PDB file of C-alpha atoms in Angstrom:
ATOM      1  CA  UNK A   1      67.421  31.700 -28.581  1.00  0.00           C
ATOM      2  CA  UNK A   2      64.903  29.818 -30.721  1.00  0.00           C
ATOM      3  CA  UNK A   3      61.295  29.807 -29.677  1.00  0.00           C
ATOM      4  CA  UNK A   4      58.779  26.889 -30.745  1.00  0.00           C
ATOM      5  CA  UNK A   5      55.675  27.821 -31.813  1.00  0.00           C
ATOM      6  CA  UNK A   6      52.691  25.765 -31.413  1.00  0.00           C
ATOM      7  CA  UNK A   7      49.727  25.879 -32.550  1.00  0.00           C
ATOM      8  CA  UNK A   8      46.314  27.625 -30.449  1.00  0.00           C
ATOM      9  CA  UNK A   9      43.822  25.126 -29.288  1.00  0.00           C
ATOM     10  CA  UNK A  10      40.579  26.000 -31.350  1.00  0.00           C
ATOM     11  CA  UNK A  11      38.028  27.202 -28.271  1.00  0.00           C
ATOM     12  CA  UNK A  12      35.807  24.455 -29.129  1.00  0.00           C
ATOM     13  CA  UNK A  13      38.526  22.232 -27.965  1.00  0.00           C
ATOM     14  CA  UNK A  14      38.600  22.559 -23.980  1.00  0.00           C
ATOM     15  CA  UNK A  15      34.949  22.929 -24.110  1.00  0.00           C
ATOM     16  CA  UNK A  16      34.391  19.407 -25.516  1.00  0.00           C
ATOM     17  CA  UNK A  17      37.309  17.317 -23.405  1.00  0.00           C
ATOM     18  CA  UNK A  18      36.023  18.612 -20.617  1.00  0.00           C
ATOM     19  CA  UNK A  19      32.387  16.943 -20.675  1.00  0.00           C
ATOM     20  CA  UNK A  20      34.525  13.730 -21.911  1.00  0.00           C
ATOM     21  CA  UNK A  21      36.893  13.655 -18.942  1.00  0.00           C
ATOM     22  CA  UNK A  22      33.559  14.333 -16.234  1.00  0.00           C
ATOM     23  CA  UNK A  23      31.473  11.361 -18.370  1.00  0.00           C
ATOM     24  CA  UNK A  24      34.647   9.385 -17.976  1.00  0.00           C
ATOM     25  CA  UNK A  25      34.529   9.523 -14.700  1.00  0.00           C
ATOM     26  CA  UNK A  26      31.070   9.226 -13.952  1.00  0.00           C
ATOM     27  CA  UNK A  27      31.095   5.953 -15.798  1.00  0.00           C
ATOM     28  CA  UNK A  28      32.144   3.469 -13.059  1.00  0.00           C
ATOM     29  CA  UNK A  29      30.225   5.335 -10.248  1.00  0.00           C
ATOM     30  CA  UNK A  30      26.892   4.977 -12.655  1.00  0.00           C
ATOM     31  CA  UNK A  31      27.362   0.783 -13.244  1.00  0.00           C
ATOM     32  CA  UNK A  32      28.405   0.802  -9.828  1.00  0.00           C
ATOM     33  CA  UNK A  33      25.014   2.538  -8.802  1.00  0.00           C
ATOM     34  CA  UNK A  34      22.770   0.083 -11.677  1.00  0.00           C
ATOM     35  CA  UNK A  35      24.657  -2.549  -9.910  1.00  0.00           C
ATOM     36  CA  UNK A  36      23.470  -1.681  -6.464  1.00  0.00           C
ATOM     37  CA  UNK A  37      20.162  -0.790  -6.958  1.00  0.00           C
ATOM     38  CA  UNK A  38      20.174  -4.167  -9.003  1.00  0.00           C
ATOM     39  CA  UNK A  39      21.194  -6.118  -5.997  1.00  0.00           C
ATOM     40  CA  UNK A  40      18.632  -4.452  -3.993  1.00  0.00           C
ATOM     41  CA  UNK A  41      15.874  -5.030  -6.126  1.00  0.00           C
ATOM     42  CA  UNK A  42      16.592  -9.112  -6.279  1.00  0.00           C
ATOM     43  CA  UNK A  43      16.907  -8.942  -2.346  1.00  0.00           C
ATOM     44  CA  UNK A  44      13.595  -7.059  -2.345  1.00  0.00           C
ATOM     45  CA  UNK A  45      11.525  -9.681  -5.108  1.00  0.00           C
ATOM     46  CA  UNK A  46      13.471 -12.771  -3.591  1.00  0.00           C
ATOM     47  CA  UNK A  47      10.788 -13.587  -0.810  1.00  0.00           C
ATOM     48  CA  UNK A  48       7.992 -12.898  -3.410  1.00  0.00           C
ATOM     49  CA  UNK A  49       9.680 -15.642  -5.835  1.00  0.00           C
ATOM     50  CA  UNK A  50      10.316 -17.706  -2.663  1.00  0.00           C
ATOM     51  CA  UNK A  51       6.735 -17.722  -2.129  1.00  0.00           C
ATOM     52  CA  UNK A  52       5.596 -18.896  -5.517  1.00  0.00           C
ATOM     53  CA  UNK A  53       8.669 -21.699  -5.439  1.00  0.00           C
ATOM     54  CA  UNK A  54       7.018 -23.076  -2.083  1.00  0.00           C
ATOM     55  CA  UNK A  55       3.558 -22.773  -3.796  1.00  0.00           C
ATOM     56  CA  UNK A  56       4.499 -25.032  -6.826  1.00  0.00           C
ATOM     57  CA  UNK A  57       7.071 -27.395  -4.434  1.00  0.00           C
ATOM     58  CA  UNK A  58       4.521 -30.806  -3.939  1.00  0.00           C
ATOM     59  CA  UNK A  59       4.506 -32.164  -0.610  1.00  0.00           C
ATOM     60  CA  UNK A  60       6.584 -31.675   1.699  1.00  0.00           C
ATOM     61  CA  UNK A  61       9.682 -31.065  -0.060  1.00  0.00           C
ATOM     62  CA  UNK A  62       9.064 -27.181   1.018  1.00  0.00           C
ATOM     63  CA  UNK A  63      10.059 -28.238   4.688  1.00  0.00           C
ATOM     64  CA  UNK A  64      13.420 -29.808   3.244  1.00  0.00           C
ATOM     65  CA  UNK A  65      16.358 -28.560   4.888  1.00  0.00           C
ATOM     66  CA  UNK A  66      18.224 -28.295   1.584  1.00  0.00           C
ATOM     67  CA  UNK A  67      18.347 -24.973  -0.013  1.00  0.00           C
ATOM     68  CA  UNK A  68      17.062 -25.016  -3.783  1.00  0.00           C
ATOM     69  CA  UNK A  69      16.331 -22.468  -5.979  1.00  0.00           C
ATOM     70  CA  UNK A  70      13.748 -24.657  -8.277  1.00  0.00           C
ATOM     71  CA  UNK A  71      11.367 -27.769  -7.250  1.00  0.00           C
ATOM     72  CA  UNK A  72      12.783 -30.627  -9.312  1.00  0.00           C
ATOM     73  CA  UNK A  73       8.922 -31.580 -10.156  1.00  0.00           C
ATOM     74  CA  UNK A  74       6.832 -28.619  -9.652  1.00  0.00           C
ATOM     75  CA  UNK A  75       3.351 -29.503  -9.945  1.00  0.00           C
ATOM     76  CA  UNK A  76       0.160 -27.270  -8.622  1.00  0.00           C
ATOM     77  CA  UNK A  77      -0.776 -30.192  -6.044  1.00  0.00           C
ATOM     78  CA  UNK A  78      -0.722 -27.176  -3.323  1.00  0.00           C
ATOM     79  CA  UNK A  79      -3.488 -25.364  -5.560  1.00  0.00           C
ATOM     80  CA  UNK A  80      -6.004 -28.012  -5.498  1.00  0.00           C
ATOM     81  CA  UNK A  81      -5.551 -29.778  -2.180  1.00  0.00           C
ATOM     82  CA  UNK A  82      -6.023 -26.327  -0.427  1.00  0.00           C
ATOM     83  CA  UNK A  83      -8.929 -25.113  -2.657  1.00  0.00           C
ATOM     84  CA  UNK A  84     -10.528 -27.990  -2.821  1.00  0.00           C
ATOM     85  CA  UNK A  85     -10.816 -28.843   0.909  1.00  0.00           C
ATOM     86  CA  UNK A  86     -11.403 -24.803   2.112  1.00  0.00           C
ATOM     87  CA  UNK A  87     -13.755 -21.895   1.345  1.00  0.00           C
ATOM     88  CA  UNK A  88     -10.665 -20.029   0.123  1.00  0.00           C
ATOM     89  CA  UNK A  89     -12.861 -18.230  -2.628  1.00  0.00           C
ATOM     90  CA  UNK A  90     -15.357 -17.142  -0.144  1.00  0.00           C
ATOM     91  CA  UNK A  91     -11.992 -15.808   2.325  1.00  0.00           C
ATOM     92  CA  UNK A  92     -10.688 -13.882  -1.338  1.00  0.00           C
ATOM     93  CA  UNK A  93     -14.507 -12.809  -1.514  1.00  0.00           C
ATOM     94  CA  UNK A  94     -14.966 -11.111   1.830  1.00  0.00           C
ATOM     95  CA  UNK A  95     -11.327  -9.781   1.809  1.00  0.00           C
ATOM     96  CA  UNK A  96     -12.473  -7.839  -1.270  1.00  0.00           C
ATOM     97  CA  UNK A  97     -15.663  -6.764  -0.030  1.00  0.00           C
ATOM     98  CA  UNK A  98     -14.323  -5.407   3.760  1.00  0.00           C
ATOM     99  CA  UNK A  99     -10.978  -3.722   1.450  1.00  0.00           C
ATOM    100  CA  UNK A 100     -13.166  -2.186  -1.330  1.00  0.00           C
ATOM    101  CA  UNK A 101     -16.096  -0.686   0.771  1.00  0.00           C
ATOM    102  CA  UNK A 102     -13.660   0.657   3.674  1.00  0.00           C
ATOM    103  CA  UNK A 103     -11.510   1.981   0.779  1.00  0.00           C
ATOM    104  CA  UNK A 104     -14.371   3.867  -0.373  1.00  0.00           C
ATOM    105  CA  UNK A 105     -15.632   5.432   2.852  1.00  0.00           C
ATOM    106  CA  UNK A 106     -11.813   5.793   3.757  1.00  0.00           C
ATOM    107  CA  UNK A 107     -11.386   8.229   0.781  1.00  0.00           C
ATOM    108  CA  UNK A 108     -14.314  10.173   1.111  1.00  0.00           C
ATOM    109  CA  UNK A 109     -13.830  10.776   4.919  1.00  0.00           C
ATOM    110  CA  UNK A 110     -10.191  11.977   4.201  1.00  0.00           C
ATOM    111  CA  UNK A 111     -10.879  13.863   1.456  1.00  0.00           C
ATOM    112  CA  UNK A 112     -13.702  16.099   3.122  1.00  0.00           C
ATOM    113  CA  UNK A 113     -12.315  16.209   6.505  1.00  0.00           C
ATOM    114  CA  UNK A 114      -8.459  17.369   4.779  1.00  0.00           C
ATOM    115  CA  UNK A 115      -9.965  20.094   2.613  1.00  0.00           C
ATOM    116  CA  UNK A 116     -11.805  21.480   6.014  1.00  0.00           C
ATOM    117  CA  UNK A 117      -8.746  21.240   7.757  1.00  0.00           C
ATOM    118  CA  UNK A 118      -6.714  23.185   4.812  1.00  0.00           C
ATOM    119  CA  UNK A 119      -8.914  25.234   3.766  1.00  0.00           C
ATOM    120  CA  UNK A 120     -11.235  26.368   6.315  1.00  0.00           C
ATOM    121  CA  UNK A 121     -11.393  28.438   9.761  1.00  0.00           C
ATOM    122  CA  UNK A 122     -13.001  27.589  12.874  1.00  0.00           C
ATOM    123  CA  UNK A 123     -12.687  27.760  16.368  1.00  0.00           C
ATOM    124  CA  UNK A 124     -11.054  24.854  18.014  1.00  0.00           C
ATOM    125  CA  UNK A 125      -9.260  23.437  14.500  1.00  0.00           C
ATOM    126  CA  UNK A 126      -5.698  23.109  15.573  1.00  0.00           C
ATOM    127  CA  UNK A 127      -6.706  21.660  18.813  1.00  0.00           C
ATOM    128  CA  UNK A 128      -9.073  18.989  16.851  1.00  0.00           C
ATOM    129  CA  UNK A 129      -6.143  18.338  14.251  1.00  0.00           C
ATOM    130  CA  UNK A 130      -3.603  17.706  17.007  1.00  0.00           C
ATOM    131  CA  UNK A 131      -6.417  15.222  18.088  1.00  0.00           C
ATOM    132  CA  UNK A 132      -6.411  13.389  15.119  1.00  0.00           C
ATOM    133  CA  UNK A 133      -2.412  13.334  15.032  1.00  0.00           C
ATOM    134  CA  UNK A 134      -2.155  11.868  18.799  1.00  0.00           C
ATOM    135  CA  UNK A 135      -4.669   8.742  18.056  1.00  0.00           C
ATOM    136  CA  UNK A 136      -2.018   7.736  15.890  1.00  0.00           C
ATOM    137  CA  UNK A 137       0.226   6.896  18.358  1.00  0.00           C
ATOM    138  CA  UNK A 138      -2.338   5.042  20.026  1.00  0.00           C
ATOM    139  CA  UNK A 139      -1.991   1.556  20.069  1.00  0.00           C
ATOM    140  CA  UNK A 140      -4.328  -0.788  18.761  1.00  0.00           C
ATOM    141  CA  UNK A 141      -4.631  -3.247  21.894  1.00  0.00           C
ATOM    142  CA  UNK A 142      -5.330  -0.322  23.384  1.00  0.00           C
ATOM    143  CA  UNK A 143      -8.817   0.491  22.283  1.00  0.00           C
ATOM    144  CA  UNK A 144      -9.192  -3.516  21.122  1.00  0.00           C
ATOM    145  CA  UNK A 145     -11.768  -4.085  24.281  1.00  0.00           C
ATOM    146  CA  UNK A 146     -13.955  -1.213  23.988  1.00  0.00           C
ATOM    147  CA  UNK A 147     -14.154  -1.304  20.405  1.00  0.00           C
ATOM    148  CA  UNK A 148     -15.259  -4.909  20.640  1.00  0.00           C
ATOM    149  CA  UNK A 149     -17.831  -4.371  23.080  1.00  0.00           C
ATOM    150  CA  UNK A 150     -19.412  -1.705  21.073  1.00  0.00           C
ATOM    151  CA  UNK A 151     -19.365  -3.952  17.652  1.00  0.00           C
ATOM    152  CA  UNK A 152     -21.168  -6.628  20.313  1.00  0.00           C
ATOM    153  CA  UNK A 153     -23.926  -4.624  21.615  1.00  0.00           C
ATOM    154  CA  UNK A 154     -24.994  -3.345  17.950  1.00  0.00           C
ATOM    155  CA  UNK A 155     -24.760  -7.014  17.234  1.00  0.00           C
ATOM    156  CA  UNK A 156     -22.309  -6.940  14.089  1.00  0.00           C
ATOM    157  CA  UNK A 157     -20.185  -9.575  15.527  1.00  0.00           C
ATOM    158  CA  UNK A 158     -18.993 -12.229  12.869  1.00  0.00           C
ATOM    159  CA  UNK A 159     -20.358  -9.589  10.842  1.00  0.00           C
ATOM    160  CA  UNK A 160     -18.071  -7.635   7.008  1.00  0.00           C
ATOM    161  CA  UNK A 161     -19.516  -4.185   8.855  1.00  0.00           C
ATOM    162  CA  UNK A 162     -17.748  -4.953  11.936  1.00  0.00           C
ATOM    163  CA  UNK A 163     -14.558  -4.248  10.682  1.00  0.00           C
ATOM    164  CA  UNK A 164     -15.396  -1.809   7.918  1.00  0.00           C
ATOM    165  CA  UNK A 165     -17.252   0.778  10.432  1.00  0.00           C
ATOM    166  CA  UNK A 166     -14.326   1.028  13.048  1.00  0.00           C
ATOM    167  CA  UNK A 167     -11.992   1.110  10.539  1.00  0.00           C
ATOM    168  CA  UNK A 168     -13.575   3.591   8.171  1.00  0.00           C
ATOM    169  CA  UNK A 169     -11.889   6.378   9.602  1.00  0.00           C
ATOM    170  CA  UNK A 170      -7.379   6.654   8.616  1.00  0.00           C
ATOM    171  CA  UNK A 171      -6.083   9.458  10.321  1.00  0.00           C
ATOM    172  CA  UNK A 172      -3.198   8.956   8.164  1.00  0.00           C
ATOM    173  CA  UNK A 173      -4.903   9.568   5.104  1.00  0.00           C
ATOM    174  CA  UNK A 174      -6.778  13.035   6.906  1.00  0.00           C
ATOM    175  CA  UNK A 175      -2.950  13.983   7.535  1.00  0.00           C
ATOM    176  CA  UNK A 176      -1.632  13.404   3.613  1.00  0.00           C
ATOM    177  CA  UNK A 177      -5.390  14.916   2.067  1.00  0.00           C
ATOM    178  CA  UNK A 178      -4.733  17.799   4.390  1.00  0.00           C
ATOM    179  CA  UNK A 179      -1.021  18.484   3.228  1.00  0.00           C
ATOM    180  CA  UNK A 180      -2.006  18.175  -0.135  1.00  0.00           C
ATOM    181  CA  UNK A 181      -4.882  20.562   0.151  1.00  0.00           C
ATOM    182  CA  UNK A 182      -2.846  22.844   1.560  1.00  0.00           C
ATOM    183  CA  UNK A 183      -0.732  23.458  -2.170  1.00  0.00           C
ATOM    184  CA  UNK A 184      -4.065  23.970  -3.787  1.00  0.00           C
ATOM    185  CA  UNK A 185      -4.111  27.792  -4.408  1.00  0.00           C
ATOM    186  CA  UNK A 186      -6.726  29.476  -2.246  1.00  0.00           C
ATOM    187  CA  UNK A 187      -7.351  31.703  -5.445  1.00  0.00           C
ATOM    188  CA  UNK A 188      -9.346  29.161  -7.390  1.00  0.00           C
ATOM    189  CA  UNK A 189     -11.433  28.362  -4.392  1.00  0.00           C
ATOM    190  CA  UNK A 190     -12.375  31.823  -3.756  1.00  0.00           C
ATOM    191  CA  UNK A 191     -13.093  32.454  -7.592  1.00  0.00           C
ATOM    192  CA  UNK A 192     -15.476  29.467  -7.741  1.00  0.00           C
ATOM    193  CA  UNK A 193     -17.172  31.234  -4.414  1.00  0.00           C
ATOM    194  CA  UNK A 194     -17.097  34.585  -6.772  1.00  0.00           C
ATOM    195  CA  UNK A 195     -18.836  32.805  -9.545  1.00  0.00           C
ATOM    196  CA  UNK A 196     -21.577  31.985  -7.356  1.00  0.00           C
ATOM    197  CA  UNK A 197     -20.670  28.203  -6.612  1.00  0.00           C
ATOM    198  CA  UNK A 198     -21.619  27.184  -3.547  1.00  0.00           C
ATOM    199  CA  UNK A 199     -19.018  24.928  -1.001  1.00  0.00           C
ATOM    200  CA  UNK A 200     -20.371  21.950  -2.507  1.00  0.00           C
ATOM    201  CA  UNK A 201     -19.986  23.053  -5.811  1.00  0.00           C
ATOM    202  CA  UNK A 202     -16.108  24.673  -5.745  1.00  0.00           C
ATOM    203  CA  UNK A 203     -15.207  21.653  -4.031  1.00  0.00           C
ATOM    204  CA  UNK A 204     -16.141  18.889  -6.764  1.00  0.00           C
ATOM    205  CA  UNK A 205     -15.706  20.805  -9.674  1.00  0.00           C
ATOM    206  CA  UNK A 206     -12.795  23.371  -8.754  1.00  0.00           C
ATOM    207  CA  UNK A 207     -10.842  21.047  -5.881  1.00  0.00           C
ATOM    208  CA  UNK A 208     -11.407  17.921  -6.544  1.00  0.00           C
ATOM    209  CA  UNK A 209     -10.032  17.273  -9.999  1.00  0.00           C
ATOM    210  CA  UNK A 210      -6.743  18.628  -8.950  1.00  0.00           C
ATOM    211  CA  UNK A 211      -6.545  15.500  -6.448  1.00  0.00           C
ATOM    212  CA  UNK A 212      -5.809  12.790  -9.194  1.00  0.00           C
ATOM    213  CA  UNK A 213      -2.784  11.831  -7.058  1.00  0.00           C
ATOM    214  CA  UNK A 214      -3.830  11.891  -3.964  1.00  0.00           C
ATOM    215  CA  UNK A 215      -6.787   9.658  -4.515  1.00  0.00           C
ATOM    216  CA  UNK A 216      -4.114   7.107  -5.596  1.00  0.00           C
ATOM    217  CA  UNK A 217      -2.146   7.430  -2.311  1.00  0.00           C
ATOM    218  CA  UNK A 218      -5.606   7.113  -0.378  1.00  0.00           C
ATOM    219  CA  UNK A 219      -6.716   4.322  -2.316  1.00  0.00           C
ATOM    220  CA  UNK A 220      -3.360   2.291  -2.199  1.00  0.00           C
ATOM    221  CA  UNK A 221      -2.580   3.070   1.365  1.00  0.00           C
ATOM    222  CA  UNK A 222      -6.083   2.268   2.343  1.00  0.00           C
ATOM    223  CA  UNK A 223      -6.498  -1.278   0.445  1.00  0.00           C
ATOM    224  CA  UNK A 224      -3.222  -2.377   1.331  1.00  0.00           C
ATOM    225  CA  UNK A 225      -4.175  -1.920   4.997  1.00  0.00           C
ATOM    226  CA  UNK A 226      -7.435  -3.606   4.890  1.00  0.00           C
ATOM    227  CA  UNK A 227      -6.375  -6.206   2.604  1.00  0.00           C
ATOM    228  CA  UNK A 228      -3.407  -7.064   5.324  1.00  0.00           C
ATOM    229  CA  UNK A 229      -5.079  -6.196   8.533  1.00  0.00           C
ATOM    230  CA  UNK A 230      -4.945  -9.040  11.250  1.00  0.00           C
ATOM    231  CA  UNK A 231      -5.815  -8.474  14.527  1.00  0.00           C
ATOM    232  CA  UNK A 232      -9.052  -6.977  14.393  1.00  0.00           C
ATOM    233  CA  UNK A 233     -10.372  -9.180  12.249  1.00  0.00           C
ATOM    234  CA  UNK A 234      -9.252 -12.179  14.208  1.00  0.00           C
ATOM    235  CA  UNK A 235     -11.047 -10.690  16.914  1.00  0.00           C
ATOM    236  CA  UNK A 236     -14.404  -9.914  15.446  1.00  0.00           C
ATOM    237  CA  UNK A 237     -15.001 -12.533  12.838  1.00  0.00           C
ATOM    238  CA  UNK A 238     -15.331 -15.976  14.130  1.00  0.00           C
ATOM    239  CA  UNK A 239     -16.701 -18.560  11.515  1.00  0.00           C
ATOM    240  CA  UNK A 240     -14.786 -19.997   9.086  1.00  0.00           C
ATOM    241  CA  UNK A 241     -17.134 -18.662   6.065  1.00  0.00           C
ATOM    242  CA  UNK A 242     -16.504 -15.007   7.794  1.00  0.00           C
ATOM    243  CA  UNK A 243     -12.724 -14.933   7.547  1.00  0.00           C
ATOM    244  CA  UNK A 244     -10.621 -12.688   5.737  1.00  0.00           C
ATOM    245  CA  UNK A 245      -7.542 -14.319   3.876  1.00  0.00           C
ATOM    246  CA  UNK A 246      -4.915 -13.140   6.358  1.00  0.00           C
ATOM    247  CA  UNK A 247      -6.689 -14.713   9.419  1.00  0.00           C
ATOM    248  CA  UNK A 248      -7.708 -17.568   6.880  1.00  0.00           C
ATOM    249  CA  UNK A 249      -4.070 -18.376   6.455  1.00  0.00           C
ATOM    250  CA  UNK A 250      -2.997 -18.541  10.318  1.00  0.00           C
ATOM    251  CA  UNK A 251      -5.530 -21.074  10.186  1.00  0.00           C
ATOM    252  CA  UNK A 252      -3.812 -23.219   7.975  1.00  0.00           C
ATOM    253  CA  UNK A 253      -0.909 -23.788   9.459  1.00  0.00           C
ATOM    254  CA  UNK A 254      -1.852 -25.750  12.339  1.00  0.00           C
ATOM    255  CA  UNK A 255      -4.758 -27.486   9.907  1.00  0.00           C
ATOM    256  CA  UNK A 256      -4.000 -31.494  10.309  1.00  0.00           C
ATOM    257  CA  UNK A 257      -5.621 -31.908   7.153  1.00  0.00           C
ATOM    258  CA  UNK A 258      -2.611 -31.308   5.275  1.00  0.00           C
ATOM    259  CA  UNK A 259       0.617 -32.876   4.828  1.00  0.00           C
ATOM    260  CA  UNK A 260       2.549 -29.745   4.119  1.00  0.00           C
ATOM    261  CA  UNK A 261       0.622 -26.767   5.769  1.00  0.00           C
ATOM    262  CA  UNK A 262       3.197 -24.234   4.544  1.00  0.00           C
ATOM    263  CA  UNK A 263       2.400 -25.331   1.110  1.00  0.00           C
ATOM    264  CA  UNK A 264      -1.048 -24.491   1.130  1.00  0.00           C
ATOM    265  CA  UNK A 265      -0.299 -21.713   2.703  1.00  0.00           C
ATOM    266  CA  UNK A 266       1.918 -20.426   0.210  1.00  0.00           C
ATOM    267  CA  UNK A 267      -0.303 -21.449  -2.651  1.00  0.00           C
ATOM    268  CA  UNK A 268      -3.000 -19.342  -0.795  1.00  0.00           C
ATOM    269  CA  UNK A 269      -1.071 -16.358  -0.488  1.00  0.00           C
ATOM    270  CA  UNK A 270       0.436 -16.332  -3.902  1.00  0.00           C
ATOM    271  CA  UNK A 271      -3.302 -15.889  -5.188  1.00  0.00           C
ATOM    272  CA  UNK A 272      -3.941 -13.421  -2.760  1.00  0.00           C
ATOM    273  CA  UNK A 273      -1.310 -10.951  -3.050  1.00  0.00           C
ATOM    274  CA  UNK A 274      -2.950 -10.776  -6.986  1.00  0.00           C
ATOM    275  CA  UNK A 275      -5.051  -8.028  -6.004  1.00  0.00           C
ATOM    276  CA  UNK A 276      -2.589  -5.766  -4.062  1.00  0.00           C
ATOM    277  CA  UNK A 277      -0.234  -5.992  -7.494  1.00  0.00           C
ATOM    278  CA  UNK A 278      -3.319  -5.126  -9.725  1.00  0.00           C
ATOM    279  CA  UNK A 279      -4.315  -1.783  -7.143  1.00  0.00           C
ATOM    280  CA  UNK A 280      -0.816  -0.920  -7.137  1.00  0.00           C
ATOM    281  CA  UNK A 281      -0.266  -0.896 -10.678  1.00  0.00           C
ATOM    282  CA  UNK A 282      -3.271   0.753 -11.463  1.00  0.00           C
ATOM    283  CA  UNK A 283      -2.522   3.828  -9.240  1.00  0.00           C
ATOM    284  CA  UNK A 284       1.674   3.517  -9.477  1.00  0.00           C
ATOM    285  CA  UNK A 285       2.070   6.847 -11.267  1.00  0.00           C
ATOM    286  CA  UNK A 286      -0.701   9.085  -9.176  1.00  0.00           C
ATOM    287  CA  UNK A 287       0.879   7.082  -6.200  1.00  0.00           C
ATOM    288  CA  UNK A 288       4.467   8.435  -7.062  1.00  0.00           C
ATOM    289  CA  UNK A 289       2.903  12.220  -8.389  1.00  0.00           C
ATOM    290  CA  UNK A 290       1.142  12.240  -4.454  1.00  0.00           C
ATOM    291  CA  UNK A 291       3.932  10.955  -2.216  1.00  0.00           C
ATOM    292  CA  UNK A 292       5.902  14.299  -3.996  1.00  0.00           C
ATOM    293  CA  UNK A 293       3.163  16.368  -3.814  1.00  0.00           C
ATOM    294  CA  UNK A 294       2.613  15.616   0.002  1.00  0.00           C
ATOM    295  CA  UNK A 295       6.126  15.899   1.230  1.00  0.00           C
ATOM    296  CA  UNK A 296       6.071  12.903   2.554  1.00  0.00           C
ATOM    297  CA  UNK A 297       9.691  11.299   2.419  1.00  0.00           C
TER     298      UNK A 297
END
């Protein structure tokens, strides 16, 4: 009987083929992924592009029933007609000044009241934070009528402050400050106390530079609502100088002054959605760092 000897695989071998055969493998399933999230992220920039398309289509070739991807002339006729015959400046202006100013008082009111919910004891807290939590689900046409009535007896009708005061206060961001206070260690806190620092005191110097990203989810979360918000507005402001751009624009589309209303409409809202992209990418990573910090999925 003969035997065949063969030679011993050297251990470093089996160790290396292996990591080969798993990346071999995991090839296909990672284009396959690129390719998907790819996909996604055209269907999710499409409408965006489709805006700026309509915005630069002249007349009204935006109306056509034919599907194009590219105006054959693009031209910026939109652009002028619209801001040349409406106060579309003075709509950007007051959109900026209701989103920036509620922004403001927005973060400061969820910042205080979510490190006193985290961090502090007192009678009657879980009963005032389950409070909070059930306005959410309270519907805005619910509370439309007596919140107008109270705006109309202080007399800030057709007024910026009538729908900065009412909407000063985001439950939503008292939920997310709170959860994030809640990871700050009580330790630090209670050292500053130690040290002689008074509540004041441990809260902007020991607290509140931790909160780098949750002032970006406040202040993102918070613009973006203002800067959209409808149906309060429509309700409160009432001259055409007063408007905000998103009222502004349902305006426009039943505006005889214009041959292609969606046009101008488009051209409006390409300019306008500007300032969301600049808060947004100012803010993207402590956005990101706070939406993990939070727990919120």
């Amino acid at each position: 009987m003969s035997t065949t000897l063969r030679p011993a695989a050297s251990p470093g071998t089996a160790s290396t083929a292996q990591p080969r055969r798993v990346r071999a493998r995991t090839a296909p399933r990672r284009w396959l992924l690129v390719a998907a999230l790819t996909a996604l992220a055209l269907l999710m920039v499409f409408p965006l592009y489709w805006m700026v398309i309509s915005a630069l289509t002249p007349g009204g070739q935006s109306q056509s029933s034919e599907f194009y991807l590219f105006p054959a002339e693009p031209s910026f006729a939109n652009f002028s007609e619209v801001f040349s015959t409406q106060p579309v400046w003075r709509w950007i202006a007051n959109s900026t000044f209701i989103a920036v100013v509620t922004t403001a008082i927005s973060v400061c009111v969820s910042l205080g009241a979510g490190y006193a919910l985290a961090k502090y004891r007192f009678m009657g807290k879980g009963l005032l934070y389950t409070a909070f939590l059930i306005t959410i689900m309270i519907p805005i046409q619910v509370t439309l009528v007596p919140s107008f009535l109270v705006v109309a007896r202080l007399g800030l009708v057709d007024s910026p402050w009538a729908v900065i005061l009412p909407t000063a206060f985001d439950v939503v961001g008292i939920f997310i400050a709170r959860q994030f206070m809640l990871s700050v260690p009580n330790a630090l806190v209670e050292a500053a106390r130690v040290d002689g620092a008074g509540e004041f005191r441990a809260f902007f110097s020991v607290v509140l530079p931790t909160c780098g990203p949750l002032i970006g989810v406040l202040v993102i979360l918070a613009f973006m609502a203002r800067w959209n918000d409808f149906l309060w507005p429509m309700v409160v402001l009432q001259g055409n100088e007063s408007l905000t751009v998103p009222v502004a624009l349902s305006t426009l589309t039943n505006n005889p002054a214009f041959a292609s209303p969606w046009g101008a409409v488009m051209a409006v809202a390409t300019v306008t959605v500007l300032p969301i992209l600049v808060v947004f990418l100012a803010f993207q990573r402590q956005f990101v760092q706070g939406i993990s910090s939070t727990g919120i999925k």
